[in-house]
Tab-separated table of C-alpha atoms in Angstrom:
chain	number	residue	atom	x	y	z
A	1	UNK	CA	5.278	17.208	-17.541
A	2	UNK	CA	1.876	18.052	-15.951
A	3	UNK	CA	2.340	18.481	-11.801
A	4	UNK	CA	0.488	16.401	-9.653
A	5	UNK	CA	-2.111	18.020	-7.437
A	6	UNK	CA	-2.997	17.347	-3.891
A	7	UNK	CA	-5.800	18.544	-1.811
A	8	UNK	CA	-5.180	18.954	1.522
A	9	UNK	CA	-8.262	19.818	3.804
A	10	UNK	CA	-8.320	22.094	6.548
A	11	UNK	CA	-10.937	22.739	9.362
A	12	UNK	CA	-12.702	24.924	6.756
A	13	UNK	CA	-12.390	24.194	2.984
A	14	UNK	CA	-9.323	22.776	1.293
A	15	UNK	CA	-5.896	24.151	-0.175
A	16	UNK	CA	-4.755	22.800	-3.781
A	17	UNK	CA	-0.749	21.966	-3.180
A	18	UNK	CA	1.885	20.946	-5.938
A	19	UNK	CA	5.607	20.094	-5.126
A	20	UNK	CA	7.985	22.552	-7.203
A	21	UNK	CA	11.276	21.716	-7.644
A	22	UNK	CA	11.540	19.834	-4.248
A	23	UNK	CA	9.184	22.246	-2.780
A	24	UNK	CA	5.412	22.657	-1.640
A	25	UNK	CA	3.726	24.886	-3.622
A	26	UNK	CA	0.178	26.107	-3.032
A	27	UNK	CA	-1.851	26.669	-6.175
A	28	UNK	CA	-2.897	30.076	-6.276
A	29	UNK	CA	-6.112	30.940	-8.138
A	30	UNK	CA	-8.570	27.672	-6.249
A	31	UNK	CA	-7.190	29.323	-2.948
A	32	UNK	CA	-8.115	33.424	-3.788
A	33	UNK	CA	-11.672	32.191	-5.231
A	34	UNK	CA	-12.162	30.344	-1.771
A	35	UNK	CA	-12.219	33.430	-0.204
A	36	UNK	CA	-14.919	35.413	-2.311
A	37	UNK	CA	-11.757	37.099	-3.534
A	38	UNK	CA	-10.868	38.342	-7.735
A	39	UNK	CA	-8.017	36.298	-8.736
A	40	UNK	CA	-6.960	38.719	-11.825
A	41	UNK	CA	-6.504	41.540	-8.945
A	42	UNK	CA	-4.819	39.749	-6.702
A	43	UNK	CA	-2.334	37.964	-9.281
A	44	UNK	CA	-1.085	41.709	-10.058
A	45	UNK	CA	-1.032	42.475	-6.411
A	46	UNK	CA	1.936	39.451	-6.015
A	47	UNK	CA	3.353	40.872	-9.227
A	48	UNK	CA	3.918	44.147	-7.392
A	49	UNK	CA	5.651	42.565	-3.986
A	50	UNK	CA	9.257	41.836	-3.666
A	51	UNK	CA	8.477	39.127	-1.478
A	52	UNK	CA	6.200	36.977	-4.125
A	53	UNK	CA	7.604	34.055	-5.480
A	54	UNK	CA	5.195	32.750	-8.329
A	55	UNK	CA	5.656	29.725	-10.408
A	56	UNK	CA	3.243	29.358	-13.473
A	57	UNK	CA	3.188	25.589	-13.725
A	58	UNK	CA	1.500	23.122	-16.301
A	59	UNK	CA	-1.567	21.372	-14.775
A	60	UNK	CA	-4.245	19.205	-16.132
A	61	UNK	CA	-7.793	20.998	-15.660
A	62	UNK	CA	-11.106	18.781	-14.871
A	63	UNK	CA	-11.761	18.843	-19.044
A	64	UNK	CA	-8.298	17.177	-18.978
A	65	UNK	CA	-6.675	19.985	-20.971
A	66	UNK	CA	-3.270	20.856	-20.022
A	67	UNK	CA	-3.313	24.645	-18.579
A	68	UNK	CA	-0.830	26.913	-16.793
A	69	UNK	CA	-1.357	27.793	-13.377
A	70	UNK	CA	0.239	30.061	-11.058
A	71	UNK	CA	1.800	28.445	-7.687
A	72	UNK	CA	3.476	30.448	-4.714
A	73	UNK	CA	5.286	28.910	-2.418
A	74	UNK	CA	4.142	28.249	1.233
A	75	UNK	CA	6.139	31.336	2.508
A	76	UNK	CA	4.647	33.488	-0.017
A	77	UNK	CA	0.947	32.339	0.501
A	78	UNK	CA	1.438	33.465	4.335
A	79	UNK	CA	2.801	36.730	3.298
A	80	UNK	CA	-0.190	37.510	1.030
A	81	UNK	CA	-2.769	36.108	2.935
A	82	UNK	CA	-1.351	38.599	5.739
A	83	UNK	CA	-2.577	41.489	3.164
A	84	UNK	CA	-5.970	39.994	3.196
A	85	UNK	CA	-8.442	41.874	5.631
A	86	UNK	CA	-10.693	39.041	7.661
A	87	UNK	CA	-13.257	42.252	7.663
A	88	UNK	CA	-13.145	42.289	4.089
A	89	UNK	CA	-14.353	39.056	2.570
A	90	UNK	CA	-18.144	37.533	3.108
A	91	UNK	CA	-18.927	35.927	6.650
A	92	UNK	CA	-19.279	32.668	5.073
A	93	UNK	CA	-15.534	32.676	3.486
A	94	UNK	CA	-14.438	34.261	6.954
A	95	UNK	CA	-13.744	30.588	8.116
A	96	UNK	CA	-11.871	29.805	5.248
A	97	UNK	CA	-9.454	32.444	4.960
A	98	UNK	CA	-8.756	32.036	9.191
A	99	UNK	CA	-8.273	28.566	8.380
A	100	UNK	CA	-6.038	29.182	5.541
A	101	UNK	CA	-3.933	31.637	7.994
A	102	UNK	CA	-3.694	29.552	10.648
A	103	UNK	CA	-3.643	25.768	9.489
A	104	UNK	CA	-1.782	25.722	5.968
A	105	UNK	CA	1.938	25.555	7.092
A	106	UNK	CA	1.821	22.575	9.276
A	107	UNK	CA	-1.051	21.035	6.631
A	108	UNK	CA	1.027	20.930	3.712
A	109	UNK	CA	4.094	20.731	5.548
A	110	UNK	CA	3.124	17.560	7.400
A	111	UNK	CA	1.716	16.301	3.391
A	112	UNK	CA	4.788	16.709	1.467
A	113	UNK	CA	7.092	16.136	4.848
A	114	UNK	CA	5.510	13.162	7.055
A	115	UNK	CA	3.207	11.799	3.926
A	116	UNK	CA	-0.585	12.879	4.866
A	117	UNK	CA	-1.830	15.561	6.934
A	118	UNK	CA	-4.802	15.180	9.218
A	119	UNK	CA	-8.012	17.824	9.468
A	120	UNK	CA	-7.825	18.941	13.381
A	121	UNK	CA	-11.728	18.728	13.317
A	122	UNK	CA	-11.702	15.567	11.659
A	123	UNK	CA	-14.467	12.903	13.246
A	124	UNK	CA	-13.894	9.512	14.754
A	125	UNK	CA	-15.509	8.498	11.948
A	126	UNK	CA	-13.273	10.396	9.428
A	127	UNK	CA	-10.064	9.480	11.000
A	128	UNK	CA	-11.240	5.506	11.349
A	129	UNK	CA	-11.758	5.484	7.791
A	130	UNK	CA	-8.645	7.169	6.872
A	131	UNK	CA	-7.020	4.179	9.447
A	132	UNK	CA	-8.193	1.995	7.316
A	133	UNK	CA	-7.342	3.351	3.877
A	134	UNK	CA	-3.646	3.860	5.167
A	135	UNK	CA	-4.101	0.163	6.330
A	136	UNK	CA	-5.192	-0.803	2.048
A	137	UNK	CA	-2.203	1.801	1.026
A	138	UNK	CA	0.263	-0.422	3.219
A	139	UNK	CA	-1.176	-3.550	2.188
A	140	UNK	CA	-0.753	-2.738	-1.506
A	141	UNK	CA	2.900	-1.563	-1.195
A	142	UNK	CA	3.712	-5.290	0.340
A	143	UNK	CA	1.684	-6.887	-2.261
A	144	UNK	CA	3.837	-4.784	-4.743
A	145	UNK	CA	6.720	-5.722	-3.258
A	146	UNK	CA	6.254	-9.727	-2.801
A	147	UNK	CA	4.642	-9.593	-6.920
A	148	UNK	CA	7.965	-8.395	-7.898
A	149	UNK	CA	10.652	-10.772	-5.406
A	150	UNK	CA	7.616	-13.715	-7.280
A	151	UNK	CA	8.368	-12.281	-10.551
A	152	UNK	CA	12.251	-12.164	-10.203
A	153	UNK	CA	12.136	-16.147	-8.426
A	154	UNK	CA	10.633	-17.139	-11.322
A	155	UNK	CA	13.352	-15.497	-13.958
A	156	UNK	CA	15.673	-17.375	-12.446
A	157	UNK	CA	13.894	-20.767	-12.075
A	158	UNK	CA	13.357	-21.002	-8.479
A	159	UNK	CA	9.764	-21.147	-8.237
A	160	UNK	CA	7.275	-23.207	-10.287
A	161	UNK	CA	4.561	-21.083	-12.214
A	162	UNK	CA	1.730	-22.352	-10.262
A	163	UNK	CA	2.729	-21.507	-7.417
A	164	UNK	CA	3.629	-18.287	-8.847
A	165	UNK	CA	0.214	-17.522	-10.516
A	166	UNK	CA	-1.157	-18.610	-7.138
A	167	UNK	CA	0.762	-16.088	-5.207
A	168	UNK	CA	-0.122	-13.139	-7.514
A	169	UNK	CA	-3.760	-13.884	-7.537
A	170	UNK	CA	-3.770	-13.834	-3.865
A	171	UNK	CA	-1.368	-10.534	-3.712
A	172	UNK	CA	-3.514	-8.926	-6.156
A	173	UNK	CA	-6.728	-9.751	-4.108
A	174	UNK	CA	-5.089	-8.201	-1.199
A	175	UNK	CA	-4.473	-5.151	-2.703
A	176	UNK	CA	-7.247	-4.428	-3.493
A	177	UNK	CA	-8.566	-5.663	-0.121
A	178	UNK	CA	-10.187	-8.953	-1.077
A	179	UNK	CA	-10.275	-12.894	-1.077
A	180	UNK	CA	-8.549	-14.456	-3.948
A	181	UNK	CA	-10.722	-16.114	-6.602
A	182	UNK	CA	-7.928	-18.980	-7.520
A	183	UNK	CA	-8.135	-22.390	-8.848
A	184	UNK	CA	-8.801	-24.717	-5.859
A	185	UNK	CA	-5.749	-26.806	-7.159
A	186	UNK	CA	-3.375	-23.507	-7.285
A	187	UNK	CA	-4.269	-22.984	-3.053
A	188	UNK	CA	-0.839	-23.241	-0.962
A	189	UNK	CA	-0.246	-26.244	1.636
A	190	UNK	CA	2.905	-27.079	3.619
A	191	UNK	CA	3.088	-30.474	5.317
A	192	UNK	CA	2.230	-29.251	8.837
A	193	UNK	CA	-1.354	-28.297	7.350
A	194	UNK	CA	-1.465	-31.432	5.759
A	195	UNK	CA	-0.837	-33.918	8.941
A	196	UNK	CA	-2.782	-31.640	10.799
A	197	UNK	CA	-5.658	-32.087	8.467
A	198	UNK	CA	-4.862	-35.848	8.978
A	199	UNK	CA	-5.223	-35.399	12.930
A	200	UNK	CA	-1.632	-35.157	14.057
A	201	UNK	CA	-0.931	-33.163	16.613
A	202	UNK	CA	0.811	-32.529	19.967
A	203	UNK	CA	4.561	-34.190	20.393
A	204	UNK	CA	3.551	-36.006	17.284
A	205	UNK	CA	3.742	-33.501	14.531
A	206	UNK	CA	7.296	-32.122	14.747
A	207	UNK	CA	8.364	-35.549	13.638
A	208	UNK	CA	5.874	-36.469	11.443
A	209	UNK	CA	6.538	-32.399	9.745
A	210	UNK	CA	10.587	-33.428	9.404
A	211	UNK	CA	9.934	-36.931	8.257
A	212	UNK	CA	6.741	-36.312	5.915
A	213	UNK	CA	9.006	-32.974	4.480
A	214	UNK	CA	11.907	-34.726	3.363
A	215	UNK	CA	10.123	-37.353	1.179
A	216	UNK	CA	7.588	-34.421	-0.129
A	217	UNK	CA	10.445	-32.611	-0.965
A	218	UNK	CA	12.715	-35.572	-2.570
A	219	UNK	CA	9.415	-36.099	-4.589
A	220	UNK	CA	9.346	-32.798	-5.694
A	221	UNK	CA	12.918	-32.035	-6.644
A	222	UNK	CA	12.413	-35.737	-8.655
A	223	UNK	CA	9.000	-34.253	-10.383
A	224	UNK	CA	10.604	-30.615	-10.976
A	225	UNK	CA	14.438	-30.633	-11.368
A	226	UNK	CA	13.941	-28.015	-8.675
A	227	UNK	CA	13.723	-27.160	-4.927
A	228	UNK	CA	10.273	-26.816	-3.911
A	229	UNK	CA	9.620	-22.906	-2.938
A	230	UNK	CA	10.051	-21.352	0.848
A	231	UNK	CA	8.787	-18.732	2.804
A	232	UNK	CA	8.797	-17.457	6.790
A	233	UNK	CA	5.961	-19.395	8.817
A	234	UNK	CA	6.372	-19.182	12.509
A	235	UNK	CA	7.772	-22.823	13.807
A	236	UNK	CA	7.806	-23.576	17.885
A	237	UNK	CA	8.054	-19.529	18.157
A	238	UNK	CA	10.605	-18.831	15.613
A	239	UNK	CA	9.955	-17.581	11.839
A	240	UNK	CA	11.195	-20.472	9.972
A	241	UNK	CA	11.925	-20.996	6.135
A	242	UNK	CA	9.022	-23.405	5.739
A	243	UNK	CA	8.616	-25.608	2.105
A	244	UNK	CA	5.513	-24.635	0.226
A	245	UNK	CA	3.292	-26.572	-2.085
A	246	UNK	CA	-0.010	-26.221	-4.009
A	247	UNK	CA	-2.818	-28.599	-3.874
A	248	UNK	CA	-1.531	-29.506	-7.734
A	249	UNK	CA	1.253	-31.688	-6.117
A	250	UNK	CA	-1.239	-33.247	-3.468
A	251	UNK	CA	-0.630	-36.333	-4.728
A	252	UNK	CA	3.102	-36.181	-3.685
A	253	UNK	CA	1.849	-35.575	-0.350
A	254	UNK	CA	-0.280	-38.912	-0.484
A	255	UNK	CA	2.275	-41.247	-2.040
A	256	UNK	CA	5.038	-39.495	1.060
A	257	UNK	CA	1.934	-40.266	3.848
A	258	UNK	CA	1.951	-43.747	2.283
A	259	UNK	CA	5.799	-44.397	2.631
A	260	UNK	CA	5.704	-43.348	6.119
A	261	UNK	CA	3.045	-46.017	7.013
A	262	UNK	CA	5.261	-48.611	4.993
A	263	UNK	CA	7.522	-48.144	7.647
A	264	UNK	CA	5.966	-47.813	10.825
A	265	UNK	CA	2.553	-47.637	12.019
A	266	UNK	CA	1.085	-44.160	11.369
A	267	UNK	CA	-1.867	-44.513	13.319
A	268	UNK	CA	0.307	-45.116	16.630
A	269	UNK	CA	3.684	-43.883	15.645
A	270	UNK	CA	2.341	-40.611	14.598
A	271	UNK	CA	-1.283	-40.314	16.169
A	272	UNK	CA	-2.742	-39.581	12.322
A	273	UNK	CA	-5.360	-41.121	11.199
A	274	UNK	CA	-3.724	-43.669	8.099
């Protein structure tokens, strides 16, 4: 199998890492050529040092041929690059090769260790914009992980598929860091959006929300065979399982709103408008 191939940059220019056997590897020839230096002479120089430890590794080339290419680990890059005079390459590889000496243990060791490493002359700019593709990276794994606890509830029967394909349109969108172009009908409500939509607020809604749920919900399990799904909202401070709808079952919502009234007023008892 091919190894995967990070670039890590440094203050000056970049090193070309690969993790070997459970260990960071820096790939050899990109690194000597970065320097002004001839990587045929300095492949037999490691082949002559005790110290060297090469690995010739399969990696896939920018014609997307599959070639061998030497790797040494970080230890052995140090060592080597400790052979290379500063005084001996061109002046504009000179920043480079200091670079190399001085940043690529804690570069590639923060990489492979901590999961990114950060330039030390990186901008405001450059650091905001890595900020926020961290932020997409994070926002992606979570969308990955609710698309599979969706696709697992509906195995089993406990969600319904619209509000399935509703939730994975709108985790997909967020991955990739946009709205979600759903059917209006497939859009989530809950019955505290819908009285509140309907004006009820204040001391009114938390018993309008208990007494509006239970019928929604009776309707639903009667439409269904099911439970209608839940997820966490915040309620009065507290994360909650809350019952969640789509606007395909808006009519259960209507005929619950219209039992209420049959029993009390809902323009006074509840403040709504009926």
């Amino acid at each position: 199998m091919s190894a995967e191939i990070a670039r890590i940059s440094l203050s000056s220019g970049a090193v070309e890492t690969v993790m070997v056997d459970g260990e960071p590897h820096v790939v050899f020839r990109p690194a000597v050529e970065a320097i002004g230096l001839d990587y045929s002479s300095q492949l037999r120089k490691l082949r002559d040092r005790s110290w060297a430890n090469r690995r010739d590794i399969p990696t896939v080339a920018e014609d997307g041929r599959t070639r061998q290419m030497a790797a040494v680990d970080v230890r052995t890059f140090l060592m080597w690059l400790a052979t290379v005079n500063e005084n001996k390459v061109s002046e504009s590889a000179r920043p480079t090769l200091v670079a190399y000496q001085r940043e690529t243990t804690s570069a590639v060791e923060a990489y492979w260790t901590r999961g990114g490493a950060v330039n030390p002359a990186a901008t405001r700019d450059q650091v905001a914009d890595l900020r926020e593709r961290l932020d997409g990276v994070e926002r992606a794994r979570l969308a990955q992980e609710r698309l599979s606890a969706m696709g697992v509830a509906k195995q089993f029967g406990l969600v319904n598929s619209s509000y399935v394909e509703a939730m994975a349109r709108t985790e997909l969108a967020r991955m990739n860091g946009t709205e979600p172009d759903i059917d209006p009908a497939d859009i989530t409500i809950t019955c505290e959006e819908f009285l509140v939509e309907r004006g009820v607020t204040g001391p009114d809604l938390r018993s309008a929300r208990t007494r509006l749920g239970k019928t929604v919900a009776t309707l639903y399990r009667a439409r269904y065979d099911q439970a209608p799904q839940t997820i966490k909202r915040p309620i009065d401070g507290v994360h909650r399982d809350v019952k969640v709808y789509t606007h395909r079952d808006i009519d259960l919502f209507e005929k619950a709103w219209a039992e209420l009234g049959r029993h009390y007023n809902v323009q006074t008892a509840i403040g709504g408008a009926a």
